[in-house]
Short mmCIF file of C-alpha atoms in Angstrom, two decimals:
data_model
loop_
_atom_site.label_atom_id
_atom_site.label_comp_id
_atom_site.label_asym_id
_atom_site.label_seq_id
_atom_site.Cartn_x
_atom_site.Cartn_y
_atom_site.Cartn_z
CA UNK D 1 -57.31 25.29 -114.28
CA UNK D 2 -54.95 25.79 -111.51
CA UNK D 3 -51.56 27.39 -110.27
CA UNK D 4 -48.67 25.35 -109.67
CA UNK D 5 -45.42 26.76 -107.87
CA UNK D 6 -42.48 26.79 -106.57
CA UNK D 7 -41.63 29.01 -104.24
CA UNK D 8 -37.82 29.29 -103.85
CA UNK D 9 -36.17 31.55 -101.22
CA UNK D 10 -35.55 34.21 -104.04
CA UNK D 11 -37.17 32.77 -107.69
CA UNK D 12 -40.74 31.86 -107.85
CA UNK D 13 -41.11 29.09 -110.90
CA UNK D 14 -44.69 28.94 -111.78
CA UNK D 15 -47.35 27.22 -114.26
CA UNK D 16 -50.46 27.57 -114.89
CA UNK D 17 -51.71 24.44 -116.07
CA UNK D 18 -54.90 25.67 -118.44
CA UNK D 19 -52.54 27.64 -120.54
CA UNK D 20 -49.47 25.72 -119.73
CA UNK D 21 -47.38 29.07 -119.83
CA UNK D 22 -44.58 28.69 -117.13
CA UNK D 23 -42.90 32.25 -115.74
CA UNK D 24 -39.89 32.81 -113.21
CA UNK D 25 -40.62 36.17 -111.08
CA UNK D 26 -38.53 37.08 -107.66
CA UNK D 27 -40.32 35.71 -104.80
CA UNK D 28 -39.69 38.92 -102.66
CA UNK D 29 -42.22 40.72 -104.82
CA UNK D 30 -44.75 37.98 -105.91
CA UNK D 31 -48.03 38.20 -104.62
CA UNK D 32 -49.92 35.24 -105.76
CA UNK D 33 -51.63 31.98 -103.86
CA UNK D 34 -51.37 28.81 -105.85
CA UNK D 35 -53.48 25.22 -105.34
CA UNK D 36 -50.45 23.05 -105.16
CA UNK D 37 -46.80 23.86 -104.67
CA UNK D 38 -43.24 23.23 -103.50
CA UNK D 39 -40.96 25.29 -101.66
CA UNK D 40 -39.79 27.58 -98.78
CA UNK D 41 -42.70 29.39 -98.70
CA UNK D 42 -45.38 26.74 -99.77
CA UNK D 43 -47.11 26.31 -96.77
CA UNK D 44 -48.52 29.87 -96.41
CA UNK D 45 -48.75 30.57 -100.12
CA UNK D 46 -50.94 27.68 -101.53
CA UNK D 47 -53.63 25.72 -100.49
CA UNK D 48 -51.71 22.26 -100.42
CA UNK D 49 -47.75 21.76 -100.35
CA UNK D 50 -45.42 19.15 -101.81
CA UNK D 51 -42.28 17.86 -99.65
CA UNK D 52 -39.45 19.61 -101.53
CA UNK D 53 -37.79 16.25 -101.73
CA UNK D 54 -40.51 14.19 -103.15
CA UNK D 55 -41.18 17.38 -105.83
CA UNK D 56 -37.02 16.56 -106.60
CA UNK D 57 -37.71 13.15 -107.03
CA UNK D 58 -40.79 12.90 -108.91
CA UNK D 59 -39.57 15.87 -111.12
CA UNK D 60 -36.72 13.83 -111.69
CA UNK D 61 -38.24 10.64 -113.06
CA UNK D 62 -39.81 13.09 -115.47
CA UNK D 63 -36.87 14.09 -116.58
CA UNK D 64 -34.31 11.64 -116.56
CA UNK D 65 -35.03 8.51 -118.55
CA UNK D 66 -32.29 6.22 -116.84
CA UNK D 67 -33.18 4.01 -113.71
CA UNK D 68 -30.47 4.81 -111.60
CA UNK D 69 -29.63 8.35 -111.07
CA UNK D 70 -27.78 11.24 -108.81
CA UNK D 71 -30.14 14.15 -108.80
CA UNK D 72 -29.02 17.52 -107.26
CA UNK D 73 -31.06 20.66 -106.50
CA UNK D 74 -29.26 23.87 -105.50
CA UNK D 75 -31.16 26.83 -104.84
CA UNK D 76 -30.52 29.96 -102.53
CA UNK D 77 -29.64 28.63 -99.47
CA UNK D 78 -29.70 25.08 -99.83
CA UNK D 79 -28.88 21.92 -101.59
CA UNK D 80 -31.13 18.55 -101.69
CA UNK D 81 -29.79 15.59 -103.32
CA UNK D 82 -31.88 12.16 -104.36
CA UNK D 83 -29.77 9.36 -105.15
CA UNK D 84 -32.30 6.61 -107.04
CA UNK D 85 -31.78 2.77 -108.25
CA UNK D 86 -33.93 1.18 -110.01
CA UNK D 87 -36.24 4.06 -109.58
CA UNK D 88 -36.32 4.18 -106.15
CA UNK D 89 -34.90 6.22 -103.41
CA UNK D 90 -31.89 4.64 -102.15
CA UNK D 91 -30.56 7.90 -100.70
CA UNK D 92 -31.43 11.35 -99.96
CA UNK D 93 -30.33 14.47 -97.83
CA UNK D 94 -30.46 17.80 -97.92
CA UNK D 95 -28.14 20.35 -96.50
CA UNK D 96 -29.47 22.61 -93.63
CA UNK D 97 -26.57 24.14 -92.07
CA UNK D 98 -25.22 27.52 -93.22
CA UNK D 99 -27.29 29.31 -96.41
CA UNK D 100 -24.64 30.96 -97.13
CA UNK D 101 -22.84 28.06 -98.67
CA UNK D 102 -25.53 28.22 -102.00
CA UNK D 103 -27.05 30.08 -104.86
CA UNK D 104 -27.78 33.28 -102.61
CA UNK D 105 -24.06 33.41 -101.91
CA UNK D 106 -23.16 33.77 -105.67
CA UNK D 107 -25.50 36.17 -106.83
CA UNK D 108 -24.65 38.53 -103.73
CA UNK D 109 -20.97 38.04 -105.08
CA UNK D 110 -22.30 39.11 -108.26
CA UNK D 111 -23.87 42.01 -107.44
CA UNK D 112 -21.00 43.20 -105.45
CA UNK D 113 -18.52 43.01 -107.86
CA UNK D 114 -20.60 43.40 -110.79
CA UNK D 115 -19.60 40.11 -112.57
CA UNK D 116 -21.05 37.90 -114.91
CA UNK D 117 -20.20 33.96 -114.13
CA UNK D 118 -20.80 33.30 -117.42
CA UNK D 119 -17.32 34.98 -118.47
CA UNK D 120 -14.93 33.58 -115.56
CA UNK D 121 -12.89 31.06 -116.27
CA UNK D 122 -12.90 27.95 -113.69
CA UNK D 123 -10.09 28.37 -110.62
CA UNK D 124 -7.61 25.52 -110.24
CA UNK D 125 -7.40 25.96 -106.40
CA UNK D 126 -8.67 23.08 -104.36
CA UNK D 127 -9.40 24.78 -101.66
CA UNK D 128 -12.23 23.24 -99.27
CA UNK D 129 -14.28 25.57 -97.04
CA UNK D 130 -16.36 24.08 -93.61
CA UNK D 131 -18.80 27.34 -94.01
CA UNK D 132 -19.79 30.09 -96.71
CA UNK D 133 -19.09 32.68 -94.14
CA UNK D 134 -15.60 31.39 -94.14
CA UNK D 135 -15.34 31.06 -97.27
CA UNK D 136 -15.74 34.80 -97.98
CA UNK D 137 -13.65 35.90 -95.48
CA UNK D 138 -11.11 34.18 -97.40
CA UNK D 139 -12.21 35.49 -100.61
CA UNK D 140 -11.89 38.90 -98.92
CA UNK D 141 -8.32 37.52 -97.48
CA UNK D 142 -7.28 36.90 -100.91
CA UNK D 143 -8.29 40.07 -102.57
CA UNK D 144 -6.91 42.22 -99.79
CA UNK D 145 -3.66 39.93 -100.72
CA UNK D 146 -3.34 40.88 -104.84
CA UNK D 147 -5.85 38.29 -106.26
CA UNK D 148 -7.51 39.46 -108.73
CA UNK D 149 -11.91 39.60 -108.59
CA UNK D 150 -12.39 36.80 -110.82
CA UNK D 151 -9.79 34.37 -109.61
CA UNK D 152 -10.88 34.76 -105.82
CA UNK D 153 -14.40 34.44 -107.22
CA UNK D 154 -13.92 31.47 -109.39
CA UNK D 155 -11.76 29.74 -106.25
CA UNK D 156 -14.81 30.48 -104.21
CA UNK D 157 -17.09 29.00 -106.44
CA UNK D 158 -14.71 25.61 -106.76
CA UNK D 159 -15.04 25.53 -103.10
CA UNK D 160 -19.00 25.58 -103.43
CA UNK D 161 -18.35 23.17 -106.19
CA UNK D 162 -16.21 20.55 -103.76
CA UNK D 163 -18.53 20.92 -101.04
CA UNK D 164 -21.52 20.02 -103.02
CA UNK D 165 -19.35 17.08 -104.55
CA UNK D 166 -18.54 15.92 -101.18
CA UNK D 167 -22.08 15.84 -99.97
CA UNK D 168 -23.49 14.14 -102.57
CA UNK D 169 -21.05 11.17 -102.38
CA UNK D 170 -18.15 12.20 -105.33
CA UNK D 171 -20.39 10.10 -107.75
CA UNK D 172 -18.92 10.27 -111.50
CA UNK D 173 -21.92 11.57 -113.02
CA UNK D 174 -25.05 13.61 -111.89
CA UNK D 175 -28.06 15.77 -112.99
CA UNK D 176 -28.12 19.31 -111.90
CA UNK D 177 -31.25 21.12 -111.17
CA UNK D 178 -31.89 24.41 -110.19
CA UNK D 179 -30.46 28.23 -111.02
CA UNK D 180 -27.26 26.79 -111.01
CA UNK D 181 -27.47 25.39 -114.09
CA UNK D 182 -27.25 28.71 -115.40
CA UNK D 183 -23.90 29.38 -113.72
CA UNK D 184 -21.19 28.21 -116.50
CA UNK D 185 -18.61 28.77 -113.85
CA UNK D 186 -20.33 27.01 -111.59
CA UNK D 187 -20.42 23.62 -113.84
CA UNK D 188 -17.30 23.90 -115.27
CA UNK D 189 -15.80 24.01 -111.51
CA UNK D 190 -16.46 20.48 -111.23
CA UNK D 191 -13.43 18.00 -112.03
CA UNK D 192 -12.99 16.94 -115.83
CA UNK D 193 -14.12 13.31 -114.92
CA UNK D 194 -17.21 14.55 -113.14
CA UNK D 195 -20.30 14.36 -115.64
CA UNK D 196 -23.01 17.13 -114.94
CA UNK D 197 -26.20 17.01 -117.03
CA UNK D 198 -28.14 20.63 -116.29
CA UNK D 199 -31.75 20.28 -116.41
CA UNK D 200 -32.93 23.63 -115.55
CA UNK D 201 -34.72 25.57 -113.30
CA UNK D 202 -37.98 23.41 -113.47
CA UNK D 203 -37.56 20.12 -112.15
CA UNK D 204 -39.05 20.68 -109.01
CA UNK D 205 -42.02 22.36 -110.56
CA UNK D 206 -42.34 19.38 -112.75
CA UNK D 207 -42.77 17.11 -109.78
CA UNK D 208 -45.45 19.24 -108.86
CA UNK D 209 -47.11 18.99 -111.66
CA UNK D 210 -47.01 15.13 -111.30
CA UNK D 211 -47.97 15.24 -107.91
CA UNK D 212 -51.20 17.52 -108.53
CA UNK D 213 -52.35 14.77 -111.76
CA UNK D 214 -51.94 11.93 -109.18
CA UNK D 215 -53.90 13.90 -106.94
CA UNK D 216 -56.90 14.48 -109.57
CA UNK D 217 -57.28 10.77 -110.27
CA UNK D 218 -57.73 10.04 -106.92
CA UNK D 219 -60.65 12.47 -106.78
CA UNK K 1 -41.37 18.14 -37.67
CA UNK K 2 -40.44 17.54 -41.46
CA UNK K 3 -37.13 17.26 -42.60
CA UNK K 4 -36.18 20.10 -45.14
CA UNK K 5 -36.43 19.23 -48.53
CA UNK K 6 -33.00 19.51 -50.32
CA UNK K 7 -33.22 20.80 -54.17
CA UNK K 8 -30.95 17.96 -55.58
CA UNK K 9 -29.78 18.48 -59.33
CA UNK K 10 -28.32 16.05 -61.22
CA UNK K 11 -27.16 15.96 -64.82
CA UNK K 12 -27.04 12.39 -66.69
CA UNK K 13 -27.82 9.28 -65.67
CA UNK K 14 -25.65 9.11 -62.14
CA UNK K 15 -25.40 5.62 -60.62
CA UNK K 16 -28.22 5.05 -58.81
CA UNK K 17 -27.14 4.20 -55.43
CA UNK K 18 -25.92 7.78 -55.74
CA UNK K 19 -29.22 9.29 -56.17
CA UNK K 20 -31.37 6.78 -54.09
CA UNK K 21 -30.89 8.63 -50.64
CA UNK K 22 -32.05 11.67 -52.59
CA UNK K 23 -35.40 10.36 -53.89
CA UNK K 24 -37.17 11.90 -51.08
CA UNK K 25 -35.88 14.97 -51.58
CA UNK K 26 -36.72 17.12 -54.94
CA UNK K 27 -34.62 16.19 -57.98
CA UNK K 28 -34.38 17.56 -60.56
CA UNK K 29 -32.96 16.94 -63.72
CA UNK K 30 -31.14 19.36 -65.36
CA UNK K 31 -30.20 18.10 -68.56
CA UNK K 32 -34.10 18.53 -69.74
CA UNK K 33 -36.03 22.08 -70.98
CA UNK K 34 -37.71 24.23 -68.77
CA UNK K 35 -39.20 27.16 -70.16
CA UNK K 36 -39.23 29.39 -67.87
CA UNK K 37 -35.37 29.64 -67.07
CA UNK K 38 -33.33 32.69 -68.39
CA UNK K 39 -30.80 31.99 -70.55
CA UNK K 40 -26.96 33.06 -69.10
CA UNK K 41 -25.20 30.66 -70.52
CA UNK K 42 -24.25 32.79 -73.69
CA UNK K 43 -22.03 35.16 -71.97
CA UNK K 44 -20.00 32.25 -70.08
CA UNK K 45 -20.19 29.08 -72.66
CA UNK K 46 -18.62 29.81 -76.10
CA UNK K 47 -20.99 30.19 -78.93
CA UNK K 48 -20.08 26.38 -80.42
CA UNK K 49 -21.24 24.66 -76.92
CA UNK K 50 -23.86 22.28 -77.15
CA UNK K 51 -27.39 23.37 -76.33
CA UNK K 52 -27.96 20.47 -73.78
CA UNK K 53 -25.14 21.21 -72.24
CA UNK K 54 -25.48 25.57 -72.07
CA UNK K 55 -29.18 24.13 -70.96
CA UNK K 56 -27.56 22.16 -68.00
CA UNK K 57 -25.55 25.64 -66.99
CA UNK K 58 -28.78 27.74 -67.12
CA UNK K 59 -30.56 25.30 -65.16
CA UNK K 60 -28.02 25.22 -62.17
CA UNK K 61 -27.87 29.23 -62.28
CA UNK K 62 -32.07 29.17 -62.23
CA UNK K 63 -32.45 26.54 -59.86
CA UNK K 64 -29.49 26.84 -57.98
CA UNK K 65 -29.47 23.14 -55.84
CA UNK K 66 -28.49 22.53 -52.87
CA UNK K 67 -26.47 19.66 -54.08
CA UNK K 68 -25.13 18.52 -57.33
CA UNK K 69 -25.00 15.48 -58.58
CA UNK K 70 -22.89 15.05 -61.83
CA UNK K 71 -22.04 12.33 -64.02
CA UNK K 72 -18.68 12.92 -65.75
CA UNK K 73 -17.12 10.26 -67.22
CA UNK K 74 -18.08 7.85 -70.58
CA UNK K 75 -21.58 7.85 -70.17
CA UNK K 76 -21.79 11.72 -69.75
CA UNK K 77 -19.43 13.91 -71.88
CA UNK K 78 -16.34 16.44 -70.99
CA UNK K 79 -18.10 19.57 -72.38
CA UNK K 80 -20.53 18.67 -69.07
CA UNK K 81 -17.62 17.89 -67.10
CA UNK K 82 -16.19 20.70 -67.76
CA UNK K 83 -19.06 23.04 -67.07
CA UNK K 84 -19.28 21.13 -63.77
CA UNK K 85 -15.89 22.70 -62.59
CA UNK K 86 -17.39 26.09 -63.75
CA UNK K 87 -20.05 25.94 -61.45
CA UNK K 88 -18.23 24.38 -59.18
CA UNK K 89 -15.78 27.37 -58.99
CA UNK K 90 -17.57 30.15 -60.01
CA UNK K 91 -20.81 29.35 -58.40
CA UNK K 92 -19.80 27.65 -55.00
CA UNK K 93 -22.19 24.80 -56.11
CA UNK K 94 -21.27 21.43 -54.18
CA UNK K 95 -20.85 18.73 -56.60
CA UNK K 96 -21.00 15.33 -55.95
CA UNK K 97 -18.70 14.02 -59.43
CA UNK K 98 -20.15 10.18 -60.44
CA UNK K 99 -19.10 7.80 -62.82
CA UNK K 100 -21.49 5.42 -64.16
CA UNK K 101 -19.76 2.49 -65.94
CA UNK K 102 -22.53 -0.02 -65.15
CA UNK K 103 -23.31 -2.84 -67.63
CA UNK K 104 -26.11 -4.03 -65.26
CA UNK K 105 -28.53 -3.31 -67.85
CA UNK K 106 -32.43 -2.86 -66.38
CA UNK K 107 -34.06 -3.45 -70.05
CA UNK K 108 -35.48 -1.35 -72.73
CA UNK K 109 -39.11 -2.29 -72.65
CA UNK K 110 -40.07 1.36 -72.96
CA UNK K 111 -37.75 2.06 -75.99
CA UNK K 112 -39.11 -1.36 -77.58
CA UNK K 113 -42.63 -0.56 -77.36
CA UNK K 114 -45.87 0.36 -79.25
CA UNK K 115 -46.26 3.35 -77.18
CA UNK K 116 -46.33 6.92 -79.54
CA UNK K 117 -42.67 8.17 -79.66
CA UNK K 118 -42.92 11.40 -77.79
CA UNK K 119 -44.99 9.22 -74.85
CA UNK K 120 -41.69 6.85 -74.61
CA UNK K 121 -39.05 9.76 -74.35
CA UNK K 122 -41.01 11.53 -71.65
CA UNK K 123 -41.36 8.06 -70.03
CA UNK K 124 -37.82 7.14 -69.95
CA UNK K 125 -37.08 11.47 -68.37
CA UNK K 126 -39.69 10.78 -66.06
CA UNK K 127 -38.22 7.73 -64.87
CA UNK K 128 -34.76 9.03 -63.82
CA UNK K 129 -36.87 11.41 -61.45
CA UNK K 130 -39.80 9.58 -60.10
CA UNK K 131 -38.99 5.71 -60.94
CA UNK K 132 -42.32 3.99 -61.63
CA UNK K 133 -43.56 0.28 -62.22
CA UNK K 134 -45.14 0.14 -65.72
CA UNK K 135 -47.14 -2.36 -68.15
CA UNK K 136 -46.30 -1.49 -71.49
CA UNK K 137 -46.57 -3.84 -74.58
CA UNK K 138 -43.71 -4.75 -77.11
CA UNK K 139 -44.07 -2.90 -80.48
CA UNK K 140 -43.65 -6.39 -82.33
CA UNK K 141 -42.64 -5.33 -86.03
CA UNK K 142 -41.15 -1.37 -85.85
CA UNK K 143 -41.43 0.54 -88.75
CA UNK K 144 -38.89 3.39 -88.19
CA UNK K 145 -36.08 4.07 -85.40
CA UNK K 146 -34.64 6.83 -83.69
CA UNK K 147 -31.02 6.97 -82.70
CA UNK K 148 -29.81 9.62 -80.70
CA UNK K 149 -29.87 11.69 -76.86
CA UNK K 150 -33.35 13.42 -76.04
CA UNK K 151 -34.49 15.95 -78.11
CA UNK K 152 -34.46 19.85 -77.58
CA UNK K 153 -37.73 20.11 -79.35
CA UNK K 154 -39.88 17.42 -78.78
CA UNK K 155 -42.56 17.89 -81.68
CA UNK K 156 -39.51 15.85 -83.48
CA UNK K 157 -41.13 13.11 -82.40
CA UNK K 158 -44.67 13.56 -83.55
CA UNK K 159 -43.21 13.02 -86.91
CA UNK K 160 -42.87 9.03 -86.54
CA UNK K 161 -45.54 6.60 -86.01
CA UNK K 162 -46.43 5.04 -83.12
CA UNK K 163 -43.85 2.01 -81.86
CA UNK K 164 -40.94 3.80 -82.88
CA UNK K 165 -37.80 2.11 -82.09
CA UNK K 166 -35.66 3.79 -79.94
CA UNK K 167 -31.37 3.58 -79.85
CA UNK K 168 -28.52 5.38 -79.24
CA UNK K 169 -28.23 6.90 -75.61
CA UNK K 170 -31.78 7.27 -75.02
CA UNK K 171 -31.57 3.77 -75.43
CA UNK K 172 -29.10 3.60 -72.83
CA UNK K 173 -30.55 5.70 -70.46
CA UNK K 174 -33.32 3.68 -70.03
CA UNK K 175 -30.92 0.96 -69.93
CA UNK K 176 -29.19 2.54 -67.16
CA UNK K 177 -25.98 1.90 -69.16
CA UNK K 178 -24.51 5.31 -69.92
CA UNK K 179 -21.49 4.47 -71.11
CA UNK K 180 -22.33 1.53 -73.36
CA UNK K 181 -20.79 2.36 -76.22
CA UNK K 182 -21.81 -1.01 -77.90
CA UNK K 183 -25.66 -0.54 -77.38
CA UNK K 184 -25.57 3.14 -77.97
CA UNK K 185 -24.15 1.19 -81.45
CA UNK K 186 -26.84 -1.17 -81.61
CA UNK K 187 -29.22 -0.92 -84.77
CA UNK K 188 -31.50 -3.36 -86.64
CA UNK K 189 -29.84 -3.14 -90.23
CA UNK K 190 -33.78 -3.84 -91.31
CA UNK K 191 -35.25 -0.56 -89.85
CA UNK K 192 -35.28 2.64 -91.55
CA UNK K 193 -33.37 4.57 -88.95
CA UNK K 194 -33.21 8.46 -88.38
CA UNK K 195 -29.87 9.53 -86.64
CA UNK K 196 -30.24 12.80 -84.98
CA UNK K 197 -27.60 14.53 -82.99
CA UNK K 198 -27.20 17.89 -81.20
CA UNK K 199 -25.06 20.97 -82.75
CA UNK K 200 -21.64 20.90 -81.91
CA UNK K 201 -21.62 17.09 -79.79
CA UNK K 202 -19.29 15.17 -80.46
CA UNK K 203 -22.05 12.08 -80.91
CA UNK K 204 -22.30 13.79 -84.34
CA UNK K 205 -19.10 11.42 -85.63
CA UNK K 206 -21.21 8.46 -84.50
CA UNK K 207 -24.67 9.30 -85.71
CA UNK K 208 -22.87 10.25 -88.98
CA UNK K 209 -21.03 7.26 -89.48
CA UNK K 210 -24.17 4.85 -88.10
CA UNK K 211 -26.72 6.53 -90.57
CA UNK K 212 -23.80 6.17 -93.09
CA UNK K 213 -23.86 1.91 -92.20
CA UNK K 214 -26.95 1.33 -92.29
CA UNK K 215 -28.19 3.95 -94.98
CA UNK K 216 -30.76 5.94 -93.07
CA UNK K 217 -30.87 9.58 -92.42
CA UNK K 218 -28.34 12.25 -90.80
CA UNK K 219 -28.70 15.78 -89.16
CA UNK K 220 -27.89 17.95 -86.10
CA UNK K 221 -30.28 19.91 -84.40
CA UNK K 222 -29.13 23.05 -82.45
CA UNK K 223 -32.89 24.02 -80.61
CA UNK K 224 -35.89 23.83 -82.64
CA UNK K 225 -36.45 21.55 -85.41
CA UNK K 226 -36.72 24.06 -88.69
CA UNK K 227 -39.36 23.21 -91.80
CA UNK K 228 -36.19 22.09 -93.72
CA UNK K 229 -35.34 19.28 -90.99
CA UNK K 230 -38.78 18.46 -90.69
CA UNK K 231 -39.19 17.93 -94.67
CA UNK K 232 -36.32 16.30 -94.59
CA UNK K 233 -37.17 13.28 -91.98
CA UNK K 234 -40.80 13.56 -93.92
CA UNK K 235 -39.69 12.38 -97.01
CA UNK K 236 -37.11 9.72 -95.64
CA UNK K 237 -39.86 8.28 -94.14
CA UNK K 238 -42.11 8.37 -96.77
CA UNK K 239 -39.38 6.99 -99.49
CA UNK K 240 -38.48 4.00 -97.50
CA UNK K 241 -42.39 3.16 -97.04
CA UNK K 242 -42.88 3.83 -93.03
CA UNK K 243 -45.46 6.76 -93.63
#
């Protein structure tokens, strides 16, 4: 029996891998040690750690039955993306400048203005931002200018939307991991000719998962 | 009776007919990290100025030489030049201005060698200080490279294995080429190549176009290398099989 995690800036995804009953709880208030995991916090929260971009990739193979694939994680304050061909790594980065340019971004938004992404309908701005914190000055710009809440929203998200596209290399098609894929808004900002395939908030867990059975054989 | 020792800072890698009559005096180089020295530069630099080259201001303030020696042009960069003016007015530093445009390369034995990565940057610093004769043995199949100007946080380089490759201007420096834009280019296609540059340098537009070429792995470091960057050149090196 053992705990599995990972420990995202805000979400916890967890498993525990006798009962196989997986549970998403706010990692500001979690107070649990697992054996393996993944994660911001995985070093001082479990007894061994999995490189956030090997959990992405390995949860990825799980999940995606193709050979050649774009796979995108983004969380709170950061996005990773694997770009595999023939099943192996031909690409990878992750984005480490400004957090504010993520998931945490939108659900401060959300809380502020007491919206629900869900309802908003995509912006048609193109509007590319170099930084979040820009990026919400403008918002802020465009409100104190007559735009409505949702519209200055749903630009801001396009911009989030662009940015990501950018960085992972404007492919036609990718696979989305991650809280976003509960933002509609969020994939529907994406050009009509741009395929994204939501897979959830588990992938990375998954690849944990993986990695701890690879571990046990060796044993 | 003795001579009195001049403190002699330099920044880059000045010609070094330049800095010869100088060796006997106390250089010191003030491009690299010392711990110790307060930090000014925030109140005079703006907030988007490279950390070498606030570090260079900070340094002259701390140590405050008796001479300057500073290398402006190509193989240097104008943020530096322009911080030389600063303390040139502001401070009443002398400052000897140099332009080193050599292509009389020395060799790159260190940078092409089996020695552990951190032990090759520190030998190519030292060097520019206290020149020494060295037997050092050719790393003869690389696994990884680094591209790029010395690091602001050195455990960077614990994360590669031993024989590293070295490019970019680090390269260079050892070189004793500053400005040579075609080595600082120079990468074996073959290698899997990490291409690191400092916050807010302008080497950024090479070191994101080179990692771009020849598909290896991009970021900018301000200071100290965060878990993220870390993970990051962790699993690049373990995806393209050098760890």
């Amino acid at each position: 029996m053992a705990l599995l995690a990972d420990f995202g800036t805000t979400w916890t995804k967890l498993i525990d891998t006798e009962t196989g009953k997986t549970s998403i709880e706010r990692s500001s208030v979690i107070d649990i040690h697992a054996d393996l995991a993944t994660g911001n916090n995985a070093r001082t929260r479990s007894q061994a750690s999995v490189n956030e971009l090997i959990a992405l990739y390995e949860g990825g193979l799980t999940s995606i039955k193709e050979k050649d694939f774009i796979i995108v994680d983004i969380g709170s304050r950061d996005l990773k993306y694997i770009k595999v061909v023939g099943e192996r790594v031909e690409q990878m980065d992750w984005s480490t400048s400004c957090g504010t340019l993520t998931g945490f971004t939108l659900e401060l938004l959300a809380g502020y203005f007491n919206i629900d992404y869900n309802t908003l309908e995509p912006s048609n701005r193109v509007d590319p931002i170099t930084c979040g914190l820009l990026g919400i000055e403008r918002l802020f710009e465009r409100l104190a200018n007559g735009t409505s809440i949702g519209e200055a929203v749903a630009a801001f998200t396009r911009s989030i939307a662009l940015n990501a596209y950018h960085f992972i290399g404007r492919p036609e098609k990718f696979y989305l991991s991650g809280g976003m894929c509960e933002n509609r808004l969020f994939i529907s900002s994406f050009s009509d000719n741009v395929e994204v395939i939501p897979l959830g908030r588990f992938v990375l867990l998954d690849g944990v998962i993986k990695e701890y059975e690879r571990r046990l054989k060796k044993k | 009776m003795g001579k009195k020792k001049l403190k002699v800072g330099f920044v880059g890698c000045p010609p070094e007919d330049i800095l010869a009559p100088y060796r006997e005096h106390r250089l010191i180089d003030l491009d690299n990290h010392y711990p110790a020295v307060r930090r000014e530069s925030q109140q005079k630099l703006p907030a988007t100025t490279c950390a070498i080259v606030k570090r260079i201001y900070d340094n002259a303030l701390a140590f405050k030489p008796d001479i300057l020696i500073f290398d402006q042009g190509y193989g240097k960069c104008d943020p530096a030049r322009m911080v030389s003016l600063l303390l040139k007015e502001e401070l009443g530093m002398p400052v000897i201005g140099t332009d080193n445009t050599s292509m009389a390369g020395k060799g790159t034995p260190v940078s092409d060698s089996s020695l552990p990565l951190r032990k090759k940057v520190e030998i190519i610093l030292d060097d520019l200080v206290k020149p020494r004769r060295r037997t050092v043995h050719p790393e003869k199949a690389p696994k990884a490279g680094i591209w790029g100007v010395p690091a602001s946080d050195f455990s960077l380089y614990d994360l590669f294995p031993d024989g590293t490759k070295i490019y970019g201007w680090l390269r260079c420096l050892e070189n004793r080429t500053p400005a040579d834009l075609d080595l600082e280019c120079m990468v074996d296609p073959e290698i899997p190549v990490v291409f690191f540059s400092q916050a807010f340098c302008h080497k950024n537009i090479l070191a994101k176009h080179l990692a771009k070429k020849y598909n290896g792995l991009y970021f900018d470091l301000e200071e100290n290398i965060s878990g993220t960057i870390r993970a990051k050149v962790e699993a690049f090196l373990r995806f393209r099989g050098v760890v």
